[in-house]
mmCIF file with all atom_site columns, C-alpha atoms in Angstrom:
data_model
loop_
_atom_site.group_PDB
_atom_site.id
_atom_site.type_symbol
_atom_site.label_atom_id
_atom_site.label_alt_id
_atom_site.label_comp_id
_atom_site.label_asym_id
_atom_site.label_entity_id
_atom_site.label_seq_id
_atom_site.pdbx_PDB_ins_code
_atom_site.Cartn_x
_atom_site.Cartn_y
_atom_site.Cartn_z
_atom_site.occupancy
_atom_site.B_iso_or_equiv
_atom_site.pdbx_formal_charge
_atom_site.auth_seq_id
_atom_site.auth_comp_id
_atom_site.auth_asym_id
_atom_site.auth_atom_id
_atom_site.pdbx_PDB_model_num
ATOM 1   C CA . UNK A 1 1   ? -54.895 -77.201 -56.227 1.00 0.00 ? 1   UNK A CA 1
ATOM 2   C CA . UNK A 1 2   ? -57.958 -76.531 -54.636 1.00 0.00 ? 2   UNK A CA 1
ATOM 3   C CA . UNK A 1 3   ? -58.741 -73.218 -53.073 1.00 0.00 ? 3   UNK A CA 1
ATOM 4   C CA . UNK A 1 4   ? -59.303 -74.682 -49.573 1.00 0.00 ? 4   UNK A CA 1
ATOM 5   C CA . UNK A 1 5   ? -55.952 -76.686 -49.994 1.00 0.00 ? 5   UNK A CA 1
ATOM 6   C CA . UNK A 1 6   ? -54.212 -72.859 -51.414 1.00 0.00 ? 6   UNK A CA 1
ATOM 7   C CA . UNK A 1 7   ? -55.482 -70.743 -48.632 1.00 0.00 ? 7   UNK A CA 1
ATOM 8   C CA . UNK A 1 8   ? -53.783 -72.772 -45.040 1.00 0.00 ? 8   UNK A CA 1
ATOM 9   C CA . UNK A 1 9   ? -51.059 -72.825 -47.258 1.00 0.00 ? 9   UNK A CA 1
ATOM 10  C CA . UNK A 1 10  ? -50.575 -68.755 -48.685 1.00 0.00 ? 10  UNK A CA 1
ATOM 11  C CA . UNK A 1 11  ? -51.488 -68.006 -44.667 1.00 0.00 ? 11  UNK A CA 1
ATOM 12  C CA . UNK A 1 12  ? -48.837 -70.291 -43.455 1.00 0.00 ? 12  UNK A CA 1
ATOM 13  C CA . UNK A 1 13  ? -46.337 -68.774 -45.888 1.00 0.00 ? 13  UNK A CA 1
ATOM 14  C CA . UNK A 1 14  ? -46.817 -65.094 -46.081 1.00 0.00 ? 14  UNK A CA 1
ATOM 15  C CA . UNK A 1 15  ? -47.394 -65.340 -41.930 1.00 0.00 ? 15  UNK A CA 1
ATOM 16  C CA . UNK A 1 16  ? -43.690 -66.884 -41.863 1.00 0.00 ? 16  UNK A CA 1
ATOM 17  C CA . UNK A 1 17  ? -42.215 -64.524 -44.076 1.00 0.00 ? 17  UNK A CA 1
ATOM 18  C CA . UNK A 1 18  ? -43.972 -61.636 -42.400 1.00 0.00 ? 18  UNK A CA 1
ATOM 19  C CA . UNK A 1 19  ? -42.289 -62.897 -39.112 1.00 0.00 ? 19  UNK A CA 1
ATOM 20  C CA . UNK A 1 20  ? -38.896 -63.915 -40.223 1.00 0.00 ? 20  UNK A CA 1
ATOM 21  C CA . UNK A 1 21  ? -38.759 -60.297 -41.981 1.00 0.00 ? 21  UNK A CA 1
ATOM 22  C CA . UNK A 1 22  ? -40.274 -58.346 -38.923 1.00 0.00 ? 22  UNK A CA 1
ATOM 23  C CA . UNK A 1 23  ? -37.895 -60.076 -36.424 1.00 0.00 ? 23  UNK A CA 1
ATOM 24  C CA . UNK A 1 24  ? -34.910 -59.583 -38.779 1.00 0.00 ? 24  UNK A CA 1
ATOM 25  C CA . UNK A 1 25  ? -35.853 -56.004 -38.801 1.00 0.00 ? 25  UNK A CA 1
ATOM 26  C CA . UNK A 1 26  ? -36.112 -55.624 -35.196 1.00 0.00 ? 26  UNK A CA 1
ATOM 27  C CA . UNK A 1 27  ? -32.828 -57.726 -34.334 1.00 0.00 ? 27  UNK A CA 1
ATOM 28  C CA . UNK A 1 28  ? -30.593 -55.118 -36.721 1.00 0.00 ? 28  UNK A CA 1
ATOM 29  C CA . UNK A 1 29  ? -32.308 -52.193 -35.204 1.00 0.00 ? 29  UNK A CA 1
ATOM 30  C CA . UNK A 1 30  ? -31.747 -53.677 -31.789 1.00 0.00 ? 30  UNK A CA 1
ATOM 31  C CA . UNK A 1 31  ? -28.297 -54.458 -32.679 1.00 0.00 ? 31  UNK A CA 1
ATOM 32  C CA . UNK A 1 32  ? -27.930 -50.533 -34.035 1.00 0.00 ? 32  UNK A CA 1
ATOM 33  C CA . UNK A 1 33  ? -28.978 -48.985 -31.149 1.00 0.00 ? 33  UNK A CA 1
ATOM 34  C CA . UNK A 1 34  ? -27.221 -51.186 -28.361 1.00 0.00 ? 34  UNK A CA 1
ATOM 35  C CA . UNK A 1 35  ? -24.111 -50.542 -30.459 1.00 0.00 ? 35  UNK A CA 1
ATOM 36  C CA . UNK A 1 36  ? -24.816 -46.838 -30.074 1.00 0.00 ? 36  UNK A CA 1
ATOM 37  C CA . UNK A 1 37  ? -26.142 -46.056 -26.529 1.00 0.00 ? 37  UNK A CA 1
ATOM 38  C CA . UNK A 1 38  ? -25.127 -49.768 -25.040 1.00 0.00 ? 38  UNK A CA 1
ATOM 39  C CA . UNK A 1 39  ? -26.691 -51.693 -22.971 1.00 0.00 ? 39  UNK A CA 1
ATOM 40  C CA . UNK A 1 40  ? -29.369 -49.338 -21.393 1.00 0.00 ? 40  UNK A CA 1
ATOM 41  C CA . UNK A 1 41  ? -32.032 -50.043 -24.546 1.00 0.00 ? 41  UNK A CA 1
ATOM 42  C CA . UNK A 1 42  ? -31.395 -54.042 -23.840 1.00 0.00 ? 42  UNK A CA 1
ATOM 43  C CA . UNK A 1 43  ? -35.174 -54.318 -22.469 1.00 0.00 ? 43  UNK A CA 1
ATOM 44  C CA . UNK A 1 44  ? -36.847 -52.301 -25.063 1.00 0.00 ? 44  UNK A CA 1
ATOM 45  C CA . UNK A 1 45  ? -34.764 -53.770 -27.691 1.00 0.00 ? 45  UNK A CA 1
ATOM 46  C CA . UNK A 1 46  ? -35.844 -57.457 -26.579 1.00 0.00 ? 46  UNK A CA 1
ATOM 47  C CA . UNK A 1 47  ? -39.665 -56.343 -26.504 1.00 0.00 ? 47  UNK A CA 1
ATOM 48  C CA . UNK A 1 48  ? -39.197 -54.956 -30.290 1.00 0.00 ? 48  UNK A CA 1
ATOM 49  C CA . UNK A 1 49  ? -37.210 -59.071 -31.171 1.00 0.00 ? 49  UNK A CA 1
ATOM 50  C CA . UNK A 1 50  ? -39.927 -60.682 -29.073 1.00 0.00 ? 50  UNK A CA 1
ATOM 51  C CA . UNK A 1 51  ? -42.847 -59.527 -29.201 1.00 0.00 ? 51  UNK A CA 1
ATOM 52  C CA . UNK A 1 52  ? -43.613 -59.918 -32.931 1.00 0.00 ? 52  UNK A CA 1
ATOM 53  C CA . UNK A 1 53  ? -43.514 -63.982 -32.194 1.00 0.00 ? 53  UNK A CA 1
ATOM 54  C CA . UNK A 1 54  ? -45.696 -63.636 -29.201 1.00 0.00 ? 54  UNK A CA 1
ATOM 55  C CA . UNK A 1 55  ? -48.557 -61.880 -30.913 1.00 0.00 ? 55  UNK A CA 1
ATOM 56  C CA . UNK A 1 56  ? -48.738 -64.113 -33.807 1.00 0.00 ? 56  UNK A CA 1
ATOM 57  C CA . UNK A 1 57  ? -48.567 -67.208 -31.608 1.00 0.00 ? 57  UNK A CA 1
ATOM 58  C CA . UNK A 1 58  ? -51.246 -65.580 -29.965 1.00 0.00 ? 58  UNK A CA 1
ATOM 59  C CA . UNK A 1 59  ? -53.183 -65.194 -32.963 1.00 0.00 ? 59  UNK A CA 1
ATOM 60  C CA . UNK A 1 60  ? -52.204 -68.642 -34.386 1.00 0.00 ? 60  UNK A CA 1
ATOM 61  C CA . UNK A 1 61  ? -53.718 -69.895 -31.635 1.00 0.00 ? 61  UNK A CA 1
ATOM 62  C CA . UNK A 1 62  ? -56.851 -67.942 -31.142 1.00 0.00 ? 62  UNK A CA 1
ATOM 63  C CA . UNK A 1 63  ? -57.404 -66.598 -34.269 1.00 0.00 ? 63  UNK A CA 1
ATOM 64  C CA . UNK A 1 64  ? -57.648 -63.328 -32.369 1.00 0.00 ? 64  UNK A CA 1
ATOM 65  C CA . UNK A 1 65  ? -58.720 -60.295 -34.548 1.00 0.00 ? 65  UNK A CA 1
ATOM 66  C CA . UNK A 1 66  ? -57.143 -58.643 -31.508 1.00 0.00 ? 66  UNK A CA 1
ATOM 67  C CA . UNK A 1 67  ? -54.033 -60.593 -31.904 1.00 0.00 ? 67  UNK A CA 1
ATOM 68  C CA . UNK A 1 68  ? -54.059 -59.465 -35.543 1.00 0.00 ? 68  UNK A CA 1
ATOM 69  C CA . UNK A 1 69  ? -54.348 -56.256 -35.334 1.00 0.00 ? 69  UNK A CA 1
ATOM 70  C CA . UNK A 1 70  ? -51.944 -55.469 -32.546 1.00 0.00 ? 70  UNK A CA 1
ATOM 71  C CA . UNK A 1 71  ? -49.214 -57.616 -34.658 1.00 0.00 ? 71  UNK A CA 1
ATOM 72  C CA . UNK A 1 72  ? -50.063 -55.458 -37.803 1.00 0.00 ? 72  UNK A CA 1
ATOM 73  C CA . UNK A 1 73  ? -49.578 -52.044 -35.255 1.00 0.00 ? 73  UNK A CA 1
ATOM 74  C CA . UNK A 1 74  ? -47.035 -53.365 -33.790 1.00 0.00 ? 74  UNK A CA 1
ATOM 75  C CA . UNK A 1 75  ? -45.132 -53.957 -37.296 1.00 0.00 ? 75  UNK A CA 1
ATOM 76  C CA . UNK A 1 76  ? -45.891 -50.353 -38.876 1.00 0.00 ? 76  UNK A CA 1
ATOM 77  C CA . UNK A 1 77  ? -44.671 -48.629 -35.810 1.00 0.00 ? 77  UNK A CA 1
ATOM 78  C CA . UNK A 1 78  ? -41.243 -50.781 -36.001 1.00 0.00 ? 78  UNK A CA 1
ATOM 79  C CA . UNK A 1 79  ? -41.300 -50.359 -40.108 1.00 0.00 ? 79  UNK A CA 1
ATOM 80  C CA . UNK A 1 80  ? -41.893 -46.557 -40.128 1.00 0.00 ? 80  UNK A CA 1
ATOM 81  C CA . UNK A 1 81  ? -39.995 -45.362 -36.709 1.00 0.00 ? 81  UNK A CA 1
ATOM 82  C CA . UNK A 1 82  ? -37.052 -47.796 -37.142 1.00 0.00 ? 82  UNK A CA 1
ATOM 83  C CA . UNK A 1 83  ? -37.258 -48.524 -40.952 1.00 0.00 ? 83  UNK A CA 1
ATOM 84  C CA . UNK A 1 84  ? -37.821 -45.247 -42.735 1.00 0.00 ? 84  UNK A CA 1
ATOM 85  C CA . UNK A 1 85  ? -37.531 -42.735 -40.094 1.00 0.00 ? 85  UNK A CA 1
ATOM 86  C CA . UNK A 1 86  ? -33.974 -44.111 -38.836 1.00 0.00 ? 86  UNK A CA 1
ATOM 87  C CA . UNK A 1 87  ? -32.979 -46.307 -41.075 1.00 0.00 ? 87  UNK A CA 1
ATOM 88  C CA . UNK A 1 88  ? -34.218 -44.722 -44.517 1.00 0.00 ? 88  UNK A CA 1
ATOM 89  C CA . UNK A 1 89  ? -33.982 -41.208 -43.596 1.00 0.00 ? 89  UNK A CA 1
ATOM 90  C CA . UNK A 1 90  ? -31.459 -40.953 -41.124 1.00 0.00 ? 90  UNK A CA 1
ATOM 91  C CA . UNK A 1 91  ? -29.026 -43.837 -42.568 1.00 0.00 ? 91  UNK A CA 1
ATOM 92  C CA . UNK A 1 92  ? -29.932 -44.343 -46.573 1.00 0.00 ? 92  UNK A CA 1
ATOM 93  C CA . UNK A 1 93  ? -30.890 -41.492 -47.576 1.00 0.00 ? 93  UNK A CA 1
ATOM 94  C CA . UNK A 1 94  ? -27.530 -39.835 -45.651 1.00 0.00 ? 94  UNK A CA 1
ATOM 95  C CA . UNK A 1 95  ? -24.859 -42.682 -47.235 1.00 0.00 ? 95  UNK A CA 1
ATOM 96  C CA . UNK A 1 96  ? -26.759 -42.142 -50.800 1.00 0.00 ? 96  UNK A CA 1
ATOM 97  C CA . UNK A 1 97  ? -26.368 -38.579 -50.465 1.00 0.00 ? 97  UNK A CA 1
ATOM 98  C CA . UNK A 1 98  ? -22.604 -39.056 -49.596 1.00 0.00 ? 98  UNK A CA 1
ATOM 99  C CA . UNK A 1 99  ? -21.519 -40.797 -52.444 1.00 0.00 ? 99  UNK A CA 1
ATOM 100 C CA . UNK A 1 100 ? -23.487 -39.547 -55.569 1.00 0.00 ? 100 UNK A CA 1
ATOM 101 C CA . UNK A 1 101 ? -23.125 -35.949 -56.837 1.00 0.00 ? 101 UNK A CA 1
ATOM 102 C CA . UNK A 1 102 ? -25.915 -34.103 -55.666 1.00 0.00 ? 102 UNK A CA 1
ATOM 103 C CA . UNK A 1 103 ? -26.083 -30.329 -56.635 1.00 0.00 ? 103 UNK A CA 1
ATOM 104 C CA . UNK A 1 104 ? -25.830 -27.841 -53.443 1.00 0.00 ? 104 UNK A CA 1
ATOM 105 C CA . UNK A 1 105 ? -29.625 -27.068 -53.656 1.00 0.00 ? 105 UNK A CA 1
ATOM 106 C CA . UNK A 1 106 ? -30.626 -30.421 -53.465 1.00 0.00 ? 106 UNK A CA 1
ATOM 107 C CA . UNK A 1 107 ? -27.619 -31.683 -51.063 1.00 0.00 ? 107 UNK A CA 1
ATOM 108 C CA . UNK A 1 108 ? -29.205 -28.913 -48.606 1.00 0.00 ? 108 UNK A CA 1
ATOM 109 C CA . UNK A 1 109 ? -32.250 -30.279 -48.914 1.00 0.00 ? 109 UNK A CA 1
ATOM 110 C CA . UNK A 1 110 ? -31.533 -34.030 -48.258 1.00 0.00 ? 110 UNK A CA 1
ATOM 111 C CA . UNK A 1 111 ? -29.706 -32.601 -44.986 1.00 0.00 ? 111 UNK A CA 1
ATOM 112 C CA . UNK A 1 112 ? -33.202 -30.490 -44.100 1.00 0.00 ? 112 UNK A CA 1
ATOM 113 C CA . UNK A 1 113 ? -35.034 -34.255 -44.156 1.00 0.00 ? 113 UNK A CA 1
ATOM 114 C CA . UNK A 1 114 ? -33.589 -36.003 -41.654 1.00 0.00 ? 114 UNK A CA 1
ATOM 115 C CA . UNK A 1 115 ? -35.299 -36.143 -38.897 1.00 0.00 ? 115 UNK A CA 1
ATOM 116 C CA . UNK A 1 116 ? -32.657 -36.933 -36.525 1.00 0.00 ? 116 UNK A CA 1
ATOM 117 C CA . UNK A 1 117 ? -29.872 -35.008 -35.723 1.00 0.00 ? 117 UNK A CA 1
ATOM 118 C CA . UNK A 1 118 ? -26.394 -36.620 -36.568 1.00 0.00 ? 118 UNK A CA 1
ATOM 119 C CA . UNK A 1 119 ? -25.184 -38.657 -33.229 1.00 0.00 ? 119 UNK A CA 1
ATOM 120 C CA . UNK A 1 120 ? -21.257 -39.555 -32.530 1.00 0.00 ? 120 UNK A CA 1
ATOM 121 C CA . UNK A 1 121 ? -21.322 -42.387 -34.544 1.00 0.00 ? 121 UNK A CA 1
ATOM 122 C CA . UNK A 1 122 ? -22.258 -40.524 -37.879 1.00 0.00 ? 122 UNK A CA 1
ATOM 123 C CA . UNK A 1 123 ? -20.088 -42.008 -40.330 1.00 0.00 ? 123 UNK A CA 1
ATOM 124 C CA . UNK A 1 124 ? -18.863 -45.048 -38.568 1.00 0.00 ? 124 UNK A CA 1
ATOM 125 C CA . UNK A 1 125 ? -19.449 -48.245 -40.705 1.00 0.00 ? 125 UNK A CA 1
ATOM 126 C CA . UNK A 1 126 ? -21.070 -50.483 -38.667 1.00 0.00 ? 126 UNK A CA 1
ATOM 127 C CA . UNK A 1 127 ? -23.321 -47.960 -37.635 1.00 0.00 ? 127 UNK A CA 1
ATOM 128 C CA . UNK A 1 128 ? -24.405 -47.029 -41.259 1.00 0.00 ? 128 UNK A CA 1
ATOM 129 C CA . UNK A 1 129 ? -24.226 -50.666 -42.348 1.00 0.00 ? 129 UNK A CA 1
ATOM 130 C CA . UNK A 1 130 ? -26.787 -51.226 -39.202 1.00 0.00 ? 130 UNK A CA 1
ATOM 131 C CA . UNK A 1 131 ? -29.157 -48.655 -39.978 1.00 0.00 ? 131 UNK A CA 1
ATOM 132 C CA . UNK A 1 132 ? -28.976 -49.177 -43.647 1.00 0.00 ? 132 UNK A CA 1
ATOM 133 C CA . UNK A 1 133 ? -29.828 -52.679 -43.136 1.00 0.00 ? 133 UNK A CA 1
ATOM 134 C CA . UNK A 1 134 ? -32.848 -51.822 -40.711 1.00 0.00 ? 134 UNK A CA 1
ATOM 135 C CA . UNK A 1 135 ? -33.993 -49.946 -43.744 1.00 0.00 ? 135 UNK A CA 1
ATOM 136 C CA . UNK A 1 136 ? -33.909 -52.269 -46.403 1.00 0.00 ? 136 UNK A CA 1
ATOM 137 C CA . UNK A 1 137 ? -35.647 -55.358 -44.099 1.00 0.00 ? 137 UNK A CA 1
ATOM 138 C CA . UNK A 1 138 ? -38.056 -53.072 -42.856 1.00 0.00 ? 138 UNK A CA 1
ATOM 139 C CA . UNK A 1 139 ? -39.032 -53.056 -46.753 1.00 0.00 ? 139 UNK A CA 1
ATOM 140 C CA . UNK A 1 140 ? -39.687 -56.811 -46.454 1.00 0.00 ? 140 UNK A CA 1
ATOM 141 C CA . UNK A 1 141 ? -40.907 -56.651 -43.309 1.00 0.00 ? 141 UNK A CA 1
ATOM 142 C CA . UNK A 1 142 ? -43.737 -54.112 -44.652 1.00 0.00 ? 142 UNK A CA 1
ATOM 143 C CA . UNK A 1 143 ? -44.509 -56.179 -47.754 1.00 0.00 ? 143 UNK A CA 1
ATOM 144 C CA . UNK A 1 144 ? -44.739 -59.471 -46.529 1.00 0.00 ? 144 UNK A CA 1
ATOM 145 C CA . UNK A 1 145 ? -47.097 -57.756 -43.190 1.00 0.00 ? 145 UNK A CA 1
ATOM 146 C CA . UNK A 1 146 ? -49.567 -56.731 -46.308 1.00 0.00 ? 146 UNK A CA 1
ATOM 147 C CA . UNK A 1 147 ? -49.723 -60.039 -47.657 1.00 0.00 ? 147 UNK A CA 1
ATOM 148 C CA . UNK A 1 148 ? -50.261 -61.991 -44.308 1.00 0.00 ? 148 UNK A CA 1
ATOM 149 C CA . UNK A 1 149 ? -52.858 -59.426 -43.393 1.00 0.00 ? 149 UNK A CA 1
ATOM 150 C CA . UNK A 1 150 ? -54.254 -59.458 -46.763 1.00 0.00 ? 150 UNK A CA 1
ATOM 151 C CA . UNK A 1 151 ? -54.368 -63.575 -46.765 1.00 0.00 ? 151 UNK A CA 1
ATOM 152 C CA . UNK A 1 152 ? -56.544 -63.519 -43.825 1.00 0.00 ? 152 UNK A CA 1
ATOM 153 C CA . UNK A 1 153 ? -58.659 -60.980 -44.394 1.00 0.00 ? 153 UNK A CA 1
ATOM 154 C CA . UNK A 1 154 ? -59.448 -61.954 -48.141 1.00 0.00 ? 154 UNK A CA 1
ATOM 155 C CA . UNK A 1 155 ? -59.875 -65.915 -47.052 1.00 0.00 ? 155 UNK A CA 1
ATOM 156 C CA . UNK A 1 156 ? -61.354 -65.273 -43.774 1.00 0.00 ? 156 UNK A CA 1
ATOM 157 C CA . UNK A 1 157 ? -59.484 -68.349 -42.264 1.00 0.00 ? 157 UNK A CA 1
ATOM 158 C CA . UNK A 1 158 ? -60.107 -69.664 -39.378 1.00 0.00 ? 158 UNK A CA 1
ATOM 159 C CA . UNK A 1 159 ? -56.290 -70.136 -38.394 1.00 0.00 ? 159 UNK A CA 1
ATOM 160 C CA . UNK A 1 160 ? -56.957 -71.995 -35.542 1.00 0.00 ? 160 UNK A CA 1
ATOM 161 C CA . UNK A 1 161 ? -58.497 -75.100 -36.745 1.00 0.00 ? 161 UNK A CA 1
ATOM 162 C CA . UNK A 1 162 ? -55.668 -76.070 -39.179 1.00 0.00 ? 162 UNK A CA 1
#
C-alpha cells in the first residue's frame, strides 16, 4: 500500500483507539467516584466522558492544532491524576501490596507512596475493582494518545480533507 493510502488510514485508527481508550478510562473513573461521593461529581464526571469526543470532533473537523493539543492535555491530566495517581497508586499499587509478601521495610514504604489518604471505601471490591480498572485503561489510553499524536505529527495530515 501506498504511503498516502497508509497514513488516512494509521490516523483514522490510532485516533479511534485513542478515543475508545480515553473515554473508557474516564467512564470507570466516573463510575469510581460517583460510587464513592454520589451524585455531587455527576457534572464533572460527564465533562471528563464527554469532552474527549468533542475535542477530537473538533479537530477532525478543523484540523485544529488547537484542537490537538487541548485533546492531548486533556488526556495526560485524566491518565496521570485518575490513572496513576488514583488508580495506580492509590488502587494497584495498594491491592498488589495486599496480597504478595512484601517485607516490613518495603510494605512501609508502599504505604508512604500513596498519595491519597485511605477513604471509607478502602477495601470494598467494587471500589478497588473501579480504580484498578481506571489504572490499567489509563495505560491504553496513554499509549494509543502517543500514537494518534505521533501519526499526525510525523504525516502532517491534513485531517480535514479526507
Amino acid at each position: 500500500m501506498e504511503k498516502s493510502m497508509q497514513a488516512p488510514t494509521t490516523i483514522k485508527k490510532t485516533a479511534m483507539l485513542s478515543l475508545i481508550s480515553i473515554t473508557t478510562t474516564g467512564i470507570l473513573t466516573s463510575i469510581h467516584h460517583i460510587y464513592r461521593f454520589e451524585f455531587t461529581v455527576l457534572i464533572p464526571a460527564l465533562i471528563v466522558v464527554i469532552l474527549p469526543t468533542i475535542l477530537m470532533g473538533w479537530f477532525w473537523k478543523t484540523n485544529s492544532k488547537v484542537a490537538l493539543w487541548l485533546y492531548g492535555l486533556f488526556n495526560a491530566l485524566i491518565i496521570v491524576w485518575f490513572g496513576i495517581v488514583d488508580g495506580g497508586l492509590d488502587h494497584t499499587l495498594r491491592a498488589i501490596s495486599e496480597m504478595v509478601f512484601i517485607p516490613l521495610g518495603i510494605s512501609a514504604l508502599v504505604v508512604d507512596i500513596r498519595m491519597l489518604p485511605p477513604s471509607e471505601l478502602t477495601g470494598d471490591f467494587f471500589y478497588e475493582l473501579t480504580g484498578i480498572l481506571s489504572f490499567i485503561t489509563s495505560v491504553f489510553a496513554a499509549y494509543y494518545g502517543y500514537k494518534f499524536i505521533q501519526a499526525v505529527r510525523r504525516n502532517n495530515y491534513e485531517i480535514g480533507m479526507m
